[in-house]
XYZ file of C-alpha atoms in Angstrom:
131
model
C 3.817 4.251 -9.976
C 2.479 5.447 -6.619
C -0.217 3.174 -5.206
C -2.558 3.286 -2.201
C -3.840 -0.108 -1.042
C -6.965 0.107 1.122
C -8.293 -2.917 2.997
C -9.320 -3.513 6.602
C -7.429 -6.830 6.538
C -3.677 -6.306 6.921
C -2.925 -9.650 5.230
C -4.705 -8.507 2.058
C -2.908 -5.144 2.053
C 0.461 -6.792 2.579
C -0.225 -9.413 -0.112
C -1.106 -6.813 -2.768
C 1.875 -4.663 -1.715
C 4.146 -7.686 -2.130
C 2.757 -8.349 -5.615
C 3.433 -4.733 -6.588
C 6.708 -4.238 -4.709
C 8.884 -4.352 -7.831
C 6.710 -1.937 -9.810
C 5.094 0.461 -7.352
C 5.694 2.700 -4.348
C 2.973 1.193 -2.157
C 1.222 2.970 0.711
C -1.480 1.385 2.849
C -4.676 2.414 4.621
C -6.883 0.232 6.810
C -10.146 2.158 6.331
C -11.998 4.341 3.870
C -11.498 7.370 6.112
C -7.748 6.785 6.378
C -7.620 6.359 2.587
C -9.241 9.766 2.099
C -6.754 11.388 4.470
C -3.798 9.819 2.626
C -5.297 10.670 -0.767
C -5.772 14.337 0.207
C -2.258 14.566 1.690
C -0.688 13.105 -1.464
C -2.673 15.503 -3.648
C -1.674 18.478 -1.477
C 2.004 17.462 -1.599
C 1.983 17.516 -5.403
C 2.701 13.772 -5.514
C -0.737 12.204 -6.045
C -1.432 8.505 -6.272
C -1.591 6.907 -9.721
C -3.605 3.984 -8.417
C -5.937 3.212 -5.519
C -6.764 -0.449 -4.896
C -9.797 -0.409 -2.614
C -11.662 -3.181 -0.810
C -15.428 -2.705 -1.058
C -16.533 -4.187 2.258
C -14.930 -2.345 5.172
C -16.362 -1.276 8.515
C -17.346 2.373 8.746
C -16.917 3.889 5.298
C -17.267 1.337 2.497
C -14.885 1.247 -0.426
C -17.656 2.500 -2.701
C -18.245 5.510 -0.442
C -14.507 6.236 -0.217
C -14.167 6.016 -4.017
C -17.124 8.393 -4.465
C -15.482 10.803 -1.994
C -12.213 10.649 -3.977
C -14.108 11.490 -7.182
C -15.799 14.392 -5.367
C -12.393 15.727 -4.249
C -11.133 15.450 -7.829
C -14.167 17.357 -9.095
C -13.455 20.171 -6.629
C -9.646 20.307 -6.875
C -9.250 19.378 -10.548
C -5.896 17.550 -10.389
C -3.918 17.094 -13.622
C -5.223 13.519 -13.892
C -7.776 11.330 -12.176
C -6.522 8.457 -10.080
C -7.240 4.944 -11.335
C -9.393 3.111 -8.799
C -9.535 -0.686 -8.767
C -12.162 -2.154 -6.467
C -11.625 -5.466 -4.646
C -14.296 -7.718 -3.236
C -14.681 -11.155 -1.733
C -18.157 -11.373 -3.305
C -18.552 -11.771 -7.043
C -21.832 -9.880 -7.208
C -23.261 -8.080 -10.234
C -24.607 -5.391 -7.861
C -21.100 -4.730 -6.527
C -19.740 -4.551 -10.060
C -22.429 -2.083 -11.177
C -21.935 0.060 -8.075
C -18.163 0.052 -8.633
C -18.321 1.158 -12.250
C -21.365 3.426 -12.234
C -21.418 5.172 -8.878
C -17.825 4.844 -7.641
C -16.436 5.380 -11.170
C -13.790 2.724 -10.729
C -11.579 1.678 -13.622
C -11.680 -2.030 -12.770
C -13.052 -4.642 -10.393
C -11.196 -7.688 -9.036
C -12.536 -10.603 -6.997
C -10.484 -11.897 -4.059
C -8.281 -13.780 -3.747
C -6.277 -11.514 -6.028
C -3.842 -13.249 -8.337
C -0.665 -11.661 -9.638
C -1.766 -12.451 -13.201
C -5.208 -10.882 -12.730
C -3.828 -7.771 -11.047
C -1.075 -7.273 -13.627
C -3.569 -7.766 -16.493
C -5.769 -4.999 -15.063
C -2.818 -2.654 -14.529
C -1.573 -3.339 -18.045
C -5.013 -2.528 -19.510
C -5.024 0.728 -17.521
C -1.607 1.612 -18.964
C 0.060 1.538 -15.550
C 2.557 -1.205 -16.384
C 3.974 -3.006 -19.364
C 3.539 -6.754 -19.752
């Protein structure tokens, strides 16, 4: 599985990458804009990401805006399959959850701090790993 972890906090990116190190080829981005650049490059190379784990609250472009931009790129370029997007947030807000699912078209939503069990449960439900 090829994964892009997007968070403005390096500790969070490194933590999620460590959790996934045995099951995924993890790449990292520190902003929504950098995530879009890496997403486009992976798509252009013919080796797209299977999973994007995206923090919602980031300076500049929010995770919601970056996820919407990814969906727009997919609509234009029509890749063989859509990437699974899992949104992360420090706030457990129903507004964030609705925005994630409805507007950003994410597959799942996790509240920080992320646990290995919670992350692996989500990935298992998405068919990205076996439990």
